[in-house]
Amino acid sequence: MQDEINNAVTVLREGGLLLYPTDTVWGIGCDATNAEAVAKVYALKKRPDAKALICLVPDVPMLEKYIPEIADVTYDVIDLATRPTTIIYDNPVGIAPNLVAPDNTLAIRVASDTFCQRLIRKFGKPLVSTSANISGAPTPQSYAEISDEILKGVDYVVNLHRENKGGKPSSIIKISKDGVVKIIRK
């Protein structure tokens, strides 16, 4: 695993794109603070940049670095979630501008997967995490279902967990800084 983390971090530092296993489905990722890398993800997915992408962080301390105002209820949601849960936050800081939604929000998930946590900690910044498909196409449920276009469009494919099947996208909720919770995707 350590070699894969080192290889992935090298690609991320160079502004490249990764294809990597996450705590949900296989994802396309890049440095969430690098606008040029984020633009490459939108181009590969053929996705309009007005449609925001998700970021992964390994833990709450990194989350707090990029989201200065977090409602208290958020900590309970993170601690008590029984499946991967992405939360949309208001007013992110230090993130590539083309990753932030037009309403100044950002979707972030605290990754539960050991590989993702170790990778992001070593890299030291959040990663983009978007499903490994062209926009509008079905989300691949396994590595074997990822299209050649995606495989050829990234700079590095992590060689771990390729045999895993049945990943599901995370649930998504919005928690405003005043604590109002709204379910976006169950």
mmCIF file with all atom_site columns, C-alpha atoms in Angstrom:
data_model
loop_
_atom_site.group_PDB
_atom_site.id
_atom_site.type_symbol
_atom_site.label_atom_id
_atom_site.label_alt_id
_atom_site.label_comp_id
_atom_site.label_asym_id
_atom_site.label_entity_id
_atom_site.label_seq_id
_atom_site.pdbx_PDB_ins_code
_atom_site.Cartn_x
_atom_site.Cartn_y
_atom_site.Cartn_z
_atom_site.occupancy
_atom_site.B_iso_or_equiv
_atom_site.pdbx_formal_charge
_atom_site.auth_seq_id
_atom_site.auth_comp_id
_atom_site.auth_asym_id
_atom_site.auth_atom_id
_atom_site.pdbx_PDB_model_num
ATOM 1   C CA . MET A 1 1   ? 0.000   0.000  0.000   1.00 0.00 ? 1   MET A CA 1
ATOM 2   C CA . GLN A 1 2   ? 2.807   2.441  0.817   1.00 0.00 ? 2   GLN A CA 1
ATOM 3   C CA . ASP A 1 3   ? 4.236   2.273  -2.724  1.00 0.00 ? 3   ASP A CA 1
ATOM 4   C CA . GLU A 1 4   ? 0.801   3.065  -4.158  1.00 0.00 ? 4   GLU A CA 1
ATOM 5   C CA . ILE A 1 5   ? 0.442   6.022  -1.776  1.00 0.00 ? 5   ILE A CA 1
ATOM 6   C CA . ASN A 1 6   ? 3.887   7.346  -2.745  1.00 0.00 ? 6   ASN A CA 1
ATOM 7   C CA . ASN A 1 7   ? 3.152   6.985  -6.477  1.00 0.00 ? 7   ASN A CA 1
ATOM 8   C CA . ALA A 1 8   ? -0.222  8.700  -6.092  1.00 0.00 ? 8   ALA A CA 1
ATOM 9   C CA . VAL A 1 9   ? 1.226   11.598 -4.067  1.00 0.00 ? 9   VAL A CA 1
ATOM 10  C CA . THR A 1 10  ? 3.859   12.202 -6.775  1.00 0.00 ? 10  THR A CA 1
ATOM 11  C CA . VAL A 1 11  ? 1.117   12.458 -9.414  1.00 0.00 ? 11  VAL A CA 1
ATOM 12  C CA . LEU A 1 12  ? -1.002  14.746 -7.212  1.00 0.00 ? 12  LEU A CA 1
ATOM 13  C CA . ARG A 1 13  ? 1.924   17.105 -6.559  1.00 0.00 ? 13  ARG A CA 1
ATOM 14  C CA . GLU A 1 14  ? 2.468   17.382 -10.325 1.00 0.00 ? 14  GLU A CA 1
ATOM 15  C CA . GLY A 1 15  ? -1.189  18.403 -10.859 1.00 0.00 ? 15  GLY A CA 1
ATOM 16  C CA . GLY A 1 16  ? -2.138  15.021 -12.319 1.00 0.00 ? 16  GLY A CA 1
ATOM 17  C CA . LEU A 1 17  ? -5.297  12.915 -12.118 1.00 0.00 ? 17  LEU A CA 1
ATOM 18  C CA . LEU A 1 18  ? -5.699  9.676  -10.185 1.00 0.00 ? 18  LEU A CA 1
ATOM 19  C CA . LEU A 1 19  ? -8.100  6.809  -10.529 1.00 0.00 ? 19  LEU A CA 1
ATOM 20  C CA . TYR A 1 20  ? -8.390  5.384  -7.033  1.00 0.00 ? 20  TYR A CA 1
ATOM 21  C CA . PRO A 1 21  ? -10.560 3.243  -4.764  1.00 0.00 ? 21  PRO A CA 1
ATOM 22  C CA . THR A 1 22  ? -12.522 5.219  -2.178  1.00 0.00 ? 22  THR A CA 1
ATOM 23  C CA . ASP A 1 23  ? -14.828 4.310  0.695   1.00 0.00 ? 23  ASP A CA 1
ATOM 24  C CA . THR A 1 24  ? -17.689 4.290  -1.837  1.00 0.00 ? 24  THR A CA 1
ATOM 25  C CA . VAL A 1 25  ? -16.933 3.748  -5.555  1.00 0.00 ? 25  VAL A CA 1
ATOM 26  C CA . TRP A 1 26  ? -13.807 4.108  -7.708  1.00 0.00 ? 26  TRP A CA 1
ATOM 27  C CA . GLY A 1 27  ? -13.059 7.795  -8.021  1.00 0.00 ? 27  GLY A CA 1
ATOM 28  C CA . ILE A 1 28  ? -11.260 10.264 -10.213 1.00 0.00 ? 28  ILE A CA 1
ATOM 29  C CA . GLY A 1 29  ? -9.205  12.515 -7.986  1.00 0.00 ? 29  GLY A CA 1
ATOM 30  C CA . CYS A 1 30  ? -6.813  15.416 -7.924  1.00 0.00 ? 30  CYS A CA 1
ATOM 31  C CA . ASP A 1 31  ? -5.517  18.143 -5.628  1.00 0.00 ? 31  ASP A CA 1
ATOM 32  C CA . ALA A 1 32  ? -8.633  20.011 -4.492  1.00 0.00 ? 32  ALA A CA 1
ATOM 33  C CA . THR A 1 33  ? -6.610  23.229 -4.150  1.00 0.00 ? 33  THR A CA 1
ATOM 34  C CA . ASN A 1 34  ? -5.267  23.167 -7.736  1.00 0.00 ? 34  ASN A CA 1
ATOM 35  C CA . ALA A 1 35  ? -7.683  24.847 -10.176 1.00 0.00 ? 35  ALA A CA 1
ATOM 36  C CA . GLU A 1 36  ? -5.876  23.490 -13.262 1.00 0.00 ? 36  GLU A CA 1
ATOM 37  C CA . ALA A 1 37  ? -6.106  19.913 -11.958 1.00 0.00 ? 37  ALA A CA 1
ATOM 38  C CA . VAL A 1 38  ? -9.792  20.395 -11.117 1.00 0.00 ? 38  VAL A CA 1
ATOM 39  C CA . ALA A 1 39  ? -10.398 21.684 -14.666 1.00 0.00 ? 39  ALA A CA 1
ATOM 40  C CA . LYS A 1 40  ? -8.839  18.457 -16.007 1.00 0.00 ? 40  LYS A CA 1
ATOM 41  C CA . VAL A 1 41  ? -11.354 16.405 -13.989 1.00 0.00 ? 41  VAL A CA 1
ATOM 42  C CA . TYR A 1 42  ? -14.294 18.366 -15.425 1.00 0.00 ? 42  TYR A CA 1
ATOM 43  C CA . ALA A 1 43  ? -12.871 17.931 -18.939 1.00 0.00 ? 43  ALA A CA 1
ATOM 44  C CA . LEU A 1 44  ? -12.326 14.175 -18.542 1.00 0.00 ? 44  LEU A CA 1
ATOM 45  C CA . LYS A 1 45  ? -15.845 13.654 -17.192 1.00 0.00 ? 45  LYS A CA 1
ATOM 46  C CA . LYS A 1 46  ? -17.306 16.038 -19.813 1.00 0.00 ? 46  LYS A CA 1
ATOM 47  C CA . ARG A 1 47  ? -19.111 17.681 -16.938 1.00 0.00 ? 47  ARG A CA 1
ATOM 48  C CA . PRO A 1 48  ? -20.075 21.354 -16.703 1.00 0.00 ? 48  PRO A CA 1
ATOM 49  C CA . ASP A 1 49  ? -18.037 23.077 -14.013 1.00 0.00 ? 49  ASP A CA 1
ATOM 50  C CA . ALA A 1 50  ? -21.202 24.585 -12.541 1.00 0.00 ? 50  ALA A CA 1
ATOM 51  C CA . LYS A 1 51  ? -21.962 21.057 -11.269 1.00 0.00 ? 51  LYS A CA 1
ATOM 52  C CA . ALA A 1 52  ? -19.826 20.800 -8.139  1.00 0.00 ? 52  ALA A CA 1
ATOM 53  C CA . LEU A 1 53  ? -17.585 17.862 -7.226  1.00 0.00 ? 53  LEU A CA 1
ATOM 54  C CA . ILE A 1 54  ? -16.990 16.182 -3.860  1.00 0.00 ? 54  ILE A CA 1
ATOM 55  C CA . CYS A 1 55  ? -13.771 16.414 -1.811  1.00 0.00 ? 55  CYS A CA 1
ATOM 56  C CA . LEU A 1 56  ? -12.335 13.910 0.636   1.00 0.00 ? 56  LEU A CA 1
ATOM 57  C CA . VAL A 1 57  ? -10.464 14.676 3.845   1.00 0.00 ? 57  VAL A CA 1
ATOM 58  C CA . PRO A 1 58  ? -9.021  12.077 6.243   1.00 0.00 ? 58  PRO A CA 1
ATOM 59  C CA . ASP A 1 59  ? -10.293 13.580 9.489   1.00 0.00 ? 59  ASP A CA 1
ATOM 60  C CA . VAL A 1 60  ? -12.098 16.434 11.219  1.00 0.00 ? 60  VAL A CA 1
ATOM 61  C CA . PRO A 1 61  ? -8.950  18.581 11.789  1.00 0.00 ? 61  PRO A CA 1
ATOM 62  C CA . MET A 1 62  ? -8.368  18.832 8.014   1.00 0.00 ? 62  MET A CA 1
ATOM 63  C CA . LEU A 1 63  ? -12.092 19.516 7.481   1.00 0.00 ? 63  LEU A CA 1
ATOM 64  C CA . GLU A 1 64  ? -11.893 22.426 9.947   1.00 0.00 ? 64  GLU A CA 1
ATOM 65  C CA . LYS A 1 65  ? -8.951  23.915 8.044   1.00 0.00 ? 65  LYS A CA 1
ATOM 66  C CA . TYR A 1 66  ? -11.099 24.374 4.919   1.00 0.00 ? 66  TYR A CA 1
ATOM 67  C CA . ILE A 1 67  ? -14.503 24.961 6.551   1.00 0.00 ? 67  ILE A CA 1
ATOM 68  C CA . PRO A 1 68  ? -14.065 27.629 9.244   1.00 0.00 ? 68  PRO A CA 1
ATOM 69  C CA . GLU A 1 69  ? -17.716 27.636 10.428  1.00 0.00 ? 69  GLU A CA 1
ATOM 70  C CA . ILE A 1 70  ? -19.084 24.180 11.198  1.00 0.00 ? 70  ILE A CA 1
ATOM 71  C CA . ALA A 1 71  ? -22.438 23.732 12.928  1.00 0.00 ? 71  ALA A CA 1
ATOM 72  C CA . ASP A 1 72  ? -22.223 21.639 16.111  1.00 0.00 ? 72  ASP A CA 1
ATOM 73  C CA . VAL A 1 73  ? -24.682 19.037 14.758  1.00 0.00 ? 73  VAL A CA 1
ATOM 74  C CA . THR A 1 74  ? -22.171 18.226 12.002  1.00 0.00 ? 74  THR A CA 1
ATOM 75  C CA . TYR A 1 75  ? -19.814 16.495 14.433  1.00 0.00 ? 75  TYR A CA 1
ATOM 76  C CA . ASP A 1 76  ? -22.640 14.184 15.551  1.00 0.00 ? 76  ASP A CA 1
ATOM 77  C CA . VAL A 1 77  ? -23.524 13.374 11.940  1.00 0.00 ? 77  VAL A CA 1
ATOM 78  C CA . ILE A 1 78  ? -19.897 12.494 11.165  1.00 0.00 ? 78  ILE A CA 1
ATOM 79  C CA . ASP A 1 79  ? -19.559 10.358 14.317  1.00 0.00 ? 79  ASP A CA 1
ATOM 80  C CA . LEU A 1 80  ? -22.903 8.565  14.022  1.00 0.00 ? 80  LEU A CA 1
ATOM 81  C CA . ALA A 1 81  ? -23.154 7.964  10.265  1.00 0.00 ? 81  ALA A CA 1
ATOM 82  C CA . THR A 1 82  ? -23.489 4.256  9.489   1.00 0.00 ? 82  THR A CA 1
ATOM 83  C CA . ARG A 1 83  ? -22.419 4.670  5.854   1.00 0.00 ? 83  ARG A CA 1
ATOM 84  C CA . PRO A 1 84  ? -20.255 7.142  3.933   1.00 0.00 ? 84  PRO A CA 1
ATOM 85  C CA . THR A 1 85  ? -21.915 10.552 4.170   1.00 0.00 ? 85  THR A CA 1
ATOM 86  C CA . THR A 1 86  ? -20.941 13.627 2.219   1.00 0.00 ? 86  THR A CA 1
ATOM 87  C CA . ILE A 1 87  ? -21.860 16.956 3.784   1.00 0.00 ? 87  ILE A CA 1
ATOM 88  C CA . ILE A 1 88  ? -22.307 20.216 1.893   1.00 0.00 ? 88  ILE A CA 1
ATOM 89  C CA . TYR A 1 89  ? -20.843 23.161 3.800   1.00 0.00 ? 89  TYR A CA 1
ATOM 90  C CA . ASP A 1 90  ? -21.125 26.931 3.432   1.00 0.00 ? 90  ASP A CA 1
ATOM 91  C CA . ASN A 1 91  ? -18.177 29.249 2.753   1.00 0.00 ? 91  ASN A CA 1
ATOM 92  C CA . PRO A 1 92  ? -15.151 26.982 2.153   1.00 0.00 ? 92  PRO A CA 1
ATOM 93  C CA . VAL A 1 93  ? -11.664 28.525 2.170   1.00 0.00 ? 93  VAL A CA 1
ATOM 94  C CA . GLY A 1 94  ? -8.390  27.553 0.517   1.00 0.00 ? 94  GLY A CA 1
ATOM 95  C CA . ILE A 1 95  ? -10.030 25.388 -2.177  1.00 0.00 ? 95  ILE A CA 1
ATOM 96  C CA . ALA A 1 96  ? -9.714  25.752 -5.956  1.00 0.00 ? 96  ALA A CA 1
ATOM 97  C CA . PRO A 1 97  ? -12.373 28.312 -6.990  1.00 0.00 ? 97  PRO A CA 1
ATOM 98  C CA . ASN A 1 98  ? -13.714 26.048 -9.760  1.00 0.00 ? 98  ASN A CA 1
ATOM 99  C CA . LEU A 1 99  ? -14.495 23.393 -7.166  1.00 0.00 ? 99  LEU A CA 1
ATOM 100 C CA . VAL A 1 100 ? -16.745 25.677 -5.127  1.00 0.00 ? 100 VAL A CA 1
ATOM 101 C CA . ALA A 1 101 ? -20.416 25.706 -6.184  1.00 0.00 ? 101 ALA A CA 1
ATOM 102 C CA . PRO A 1 102 ? -21.999 28.968 -7.404  1.00 0.00 ? 102 PRO A CA 1
ATOM 103 C CA . ASP A 1 103 ? -23.782 29.329 -4.016  1.00 0.00 ? 103 ASP A CA 1
ATOM 104 C CA . ASN A 1 104 ? -20.355 29.252 -2.252  1.00 0.00 ? 104 ASN A CA 1
ATOM 105 C CA . THR A 1 105 ? -20.740 25.723 -0.885  1.00 0.00 ? 105 THR A CA 1
ATOM 106 C CA . LEU A 1 106 ? -18.515 22.653 -1.020  1.00 0.00 ? 106 LEU A CA 1
ATOM 107 C CA . ALA A 1 107 ? -19.307 18.959 -0.557  1.00 0.00 ? 107 ALA A CA 1
ATOM 108 C CA . ILE A 1 108 ? -16.792 17.168 1.678   1.00 0.00 ? 108 ILE A CA 1
ATOM 109 C CA . ARG A 1 109 ? -16.687 13.653 3.089   1.00 0.00 ? 109 ARG A CA 1
ATOM 110 C CA . VAL A 1 110 ? -14.446 12.454 5.894   1.00 0.00 ? 110 VAL A CA 1
ATOM 111 C CA . ALA A 1 111 ? -13.140 9.266  4.282   1.00 0.00 ? 111 ALA A CA 1
ATOM 112 C CA . SER A 1 112 ? -13.519 6.041  6.225   1.00 0.00 ? 112 SER A CA 1
ATOM 113 C CA . ASP A 1 113 ? -11.231 3.998  3.952   1.00 0.00 ? 113 ASP A CA 1
ATOM 114 C CA . THR A 1 114 ? -7.710  3.378  5.309   1.00 0.00 ? 114 THR A CA 1
ATOM 115 C CA . PHE A 1 115 ? -6.017  3.847  1.928   1.00 0.00 ? 115 PHE A CA 1
ATOM 116 C CA . CYS A 1 116 ? -7.792  7.189  1.342   1.00 0.00 ? 116 CYS A CA 1
ATOM 117 C CA . GLN A 1 117 ? -7.003  8.425  4.829   1.00 0.00 ? 117 GLN A CA 1
ATOM 118 C CA . ARG A 1 118 ? -3.316  7.551  4.518   1.00 0.00 ? 118 ARG A CA 1
ATOM 119 C CA . LEU A 1 119 ? -3.062  8.994  0.998   1.00 0.00 ? 119 LEU A CA 1
ATOM 120 C CA . ILE A 1 120 ? -4.691  12.305 1.936   1.00 0.00 ? 120 ILE A CA 1
ATOM 121 C CA . ARG A 1 121 ? -2.659  12.644 5.130   1.00 0.00 ? 121 ARG A CA 1
ATOM 122 C CA . LYS A 1 122 ? 0.597   12.090 3.235   1.00 0.00 ? 122 LYS A CA 1
ATOM 123 C CA . PHE A 1 123 ? -0.480  14.532 0.505   1.00 0.00 ? 123 PHE A CA 1
ATOM 124 C CA . GLY A 1 124 ? -1.567  17.079 3.130   1.00 0.00 ? 124 GLY A CA 1
ATOM 125 C CA . LYS A 1 125 ? -4.541  18.534 1.233   1.00 0.00 ? 125 LYS A CA 1
ATOM 126 C CA . PRO A 1 126 ? -8.085  17.437 0.325   1.00 0.00 ? 126 PRO A CA 1
ATOM 127 C CA . LEU A 1 127 ? -8.641  15.321 -2.779  1.00 0.00 ? 127 LEU A CA 1
ATOM 128 C CA . VAL A 1 128 ? -11.354 15.648 -5.355  1.00 0.00 ? 128 VAL A CA 1
ATOM 129 C CA . SER A 1 129 ? -13.456 12.487 -5.437  1.00 0.00 ? 129 SER A CA 1
ATOM 130 C CA . THR A 1 130 ? -15.913 12.044 -8.266  1.00 0.00 ? 130 THR A CA 1
ATOM 131 C CA . SER A 1 131 ? -17.230 8.805  -9.697  1.00 0.00 ? 131 SER A CA 1
ATOM 132 C CA . ALA A 1 132 ? -15.111 7.241  -12.444 1.00 0.00 ? 132 ALA A CA 1
ATOM 133 C CA . ASN A 1 133 ? -17.523 7.768  -15.315 1.00 0.00 ? 133 ASN A CA 1
ATOM 134 C CA . ILE A 1 134 ? -18.350 10.242 -18.051 1.00 0.00 ? 134 ILE A CA 1
ATOM 135 C CA . SER A 1 135 ? -21.060 12.619 -16.835 1.00 0.00 ? 135 SER A CA 1
ATOM 136 C CA . GLY A 1 136 ? -24.484 11.089 -17.409 1.00 0.00 ? 136 GLY A CA 1
ATOM 137 C CA . ALA A 1 137 ? -23.180 7.512  -17.729 1.00 0.00 ? 137 ALA A CA 1
ATOM 138 C CA . PRO A 1 138 ? -23.906 4.967  -14.977 1.00 0.00 ? 138 PRO A CA 1
ATOM 139 C CA . THR A 1 139 ? -21.547 4.950  -11.997 1.00 0.00 ? 139 THR A CA 1
ATOM 140 C CA . PRO A 1 140 ? -19.237 1.925  -12.274 1.00 0.00 ? 140 PRO A CA 1
ATOM 141 C CA . GLN A 1 141 ? -19.950 -0.588 -9.501  1.00 0.00 ? 141 GLN A CA 1
ATOM 142 C CA . SER A 1 142 ? -16.458 -2.105 -9.790  1.00 0.00 ? 142 SER A CA 1
ATOM 143 C CA . TYR A 1 143 ? -13.070 -1.431 -11.331 1.00 0.00 ? 143 TYR A CA 1
ATOM 144 C CA . ALA A 1 144 ? -13.936 -3.773 -14.223 1.00 0.00 ? 144 ALA A CA 1
ATOM 145 C CA . GLU A 1 145 ? -16.812 -1.474 -15.263 1.00 0.00 ? 145 GLU A CA 1
ATOM 146 C CA . ILE A 1 146 ? -14.652 1.654  -15.686 1.00 0.00 ? 146 ILE A CA 1
ATOM 147 C CA . SER A 1 147 ? -14.521 2.786  -19.312 1.00 0.00 ? 147 SER A CA 1
ATOM 148 C CA . ASP A 1 148 ? -11.326 2.863  -21.368 1.00 0.00 ? 148 ASP A CA 1
ATOM 149 C CA . GLU A 1 149 ? -11.841 6.600  -21.866 1.00 0.00 ? 149 GLU A CA 1
ATOM 150 C CA . ILE A 1 150 ? -11.560 7.175  -18.109 1.00 0.00 ? 150 ILE A CA 1
ATOM 151 C CA . LEU A 1 151 ? -8.668  4.704  -17.702 1.00 0.00 ? 151 LEU A CA 1
ATOM 152 C CA . LYS A 1 152 ? -6.695  6.415  -20.476 1.00 0.00 ? 152 LYS A CA 1
ATOM 153 C CA . GLY A 1 153 ? -7.604  9.922  -19.289 1.00 0.00 ? 153 GLY A CA 1
ATOM 154 C CA . VAL A 1 154 ? -5.946  9.745  -15.871 1.00 0.00 ? 154 VAL A CA 1
ATOM 155 C CA . ASP A 1 155 ? -2.244  9.963  -15.080 1.00 0.00 ? 155 ASP A CA 1
ATOM 156 C CA . TYR A 1 156 ? -2.134  7.117  -12.587 1.00 0.00 ? 156 TYR A CA 1
ATOM 157 C CA . VAL A 1 157 ? -4.360  4.149  -11.679 1.00 0.00 ? 157 VAL A CA 1
ATOM 158 C CA . VAL A 1 158 ? -3.915  2.930  -8.108  1.00 0.00 ? 158 VAL A CA 1
ATOM 159 C CA . ASN A 1 159 ? -3.251  -0.801 -8.044  1.00 0.00 ? 159 ASN A CA 1
ATOM 160 C CA . LEU A 1 160 ? -5.335  -1.722 -4.987  1.00 0.00 ? 160 LEU A CA 1
ATOM 161 C CA . HIS A 1 161 ? -8.790  -3.202 -4.366  1.00 0.00 ? 161 HIS A CA 1
ATOM 162 C CA . ARG A 1 162 ? -9.505  -3.807 -8.062  1.00 0.00 ? 162 ARG A CA 1
ATOM 163 C CA . GLU A 1 163 ? -11.408 -6.977 -7.211  1.00 0.00 ? 163 GLU A CA 1
ATOM 164 C CA . ASN A 1 164 ? -13.949 -5.210 -4.951  1.00 0.00 ? 164 ASN A CA 1
ATOM 165 C CA . LYS A 1 165 ? -17.510 -4.982 -6.245  1.00 0.00 ? 165 LYS A CA 1
ATOM 166 C CA . GLY A 1 166 ? -20.747 -3.328 -5.299  1.00 0.00 ? 166 GLY A CA 1
ATOM 167 C CA . GLY A 1 167 ? -19.688 0.144  -4.205  1.00 0.00 ? 167 GLY A CA 1
ATOM 168 C CA . LYS A 1 168 ? -22.469 2.684  -3.673  1.00 0.00 ? 168 LYS A CA 1
ATOM 169 C CA . PRO A 1 169 ? -22.223 6.472  -3.840  1.00 0.00 ? 169 PRO A CA 1
ATOM 170 C CA . SER A 1 170 ? -22.376 8.252  -0.496  1.00 0.00 ? 170 SER A CA 1
ATOM 171 C CA . SER A 1 171 ? -25.463 9.831  0.945   1.00 0.00 ? 171 SER A CA 1
ATOM 172 C CA . ILE A 1 172 ? -25.356 13.633 0.683   1.00 0.00 ? 172 ILE A CA 1
ATOM 173 C CA . ILE A 1 173 ? -26.738 16.136 3.161   1.00 0.00 ? 173 ILE A CA 1
ATOM 174 C CA . LYS A 1 174 ? -26.420 19.892 3.492   1.00 0.00 ? 174 LYS A CA 1
ATOM 175 C CA . ILE A 1 175 ? -25.761 21.384 6.897   1.00 0.00 ? 175 ILE A CA 1
ATOM 176 C CA . SER A 1 176 ? -25.780 25.160 6.937   1.00 0.00 ? 176 SER A CA 1
ATOM 177 C CA . LYS A 1 177 ? -23.627 26.989 9.456   1.00 0.00 ? 177 LYS A CA 1
ATOM 178 C CA . ASP A 1 178 ? -26.767 27.639 11.548  1.00 0.00 ? 178 ASP A CA 1
ATOM 179 C CA . GLY A 1 179 ? -27.383 23.880 11.841  1.00 0.00 ? 179 GLY A CA 1
ATOM 180 C CA . VAL A 1 180 ? -30.252 23.388 9.375   1.00 0.00 ? 180 VAL A CA 1
ATOM 181 C CA . VAL A 1 181 ? -30.024 19.891 7.840   1.00 0.00 ? 181 VAL A CA 1
ATOM 182 C CA . LYS A 1 182 ? -31.354 19.016 4.371   1.00 0.00 ? 182 LYS A CA 1
ATOM 183 C CA . ILE A 1 183 ? -31.110 15.542 2.769   1.00 0.00 ? 183 ILE A CA 1
ATOM 184 C CA . ILE A 1 184 ? -29.916 15.752 -0.851  1.00 0.00 ? 184 ILE A CA 1
ATOM 185 C CA . ARG A 1 185 ? -29.282 12.050 -1.669  1.00 0.00 ? 185 ARG A CA 1
ATOM 186 C CA . LYS A 1 186 ? -30.131 9.093  0.581   1.00 0.00 ? 186 LYS A CA 1
#
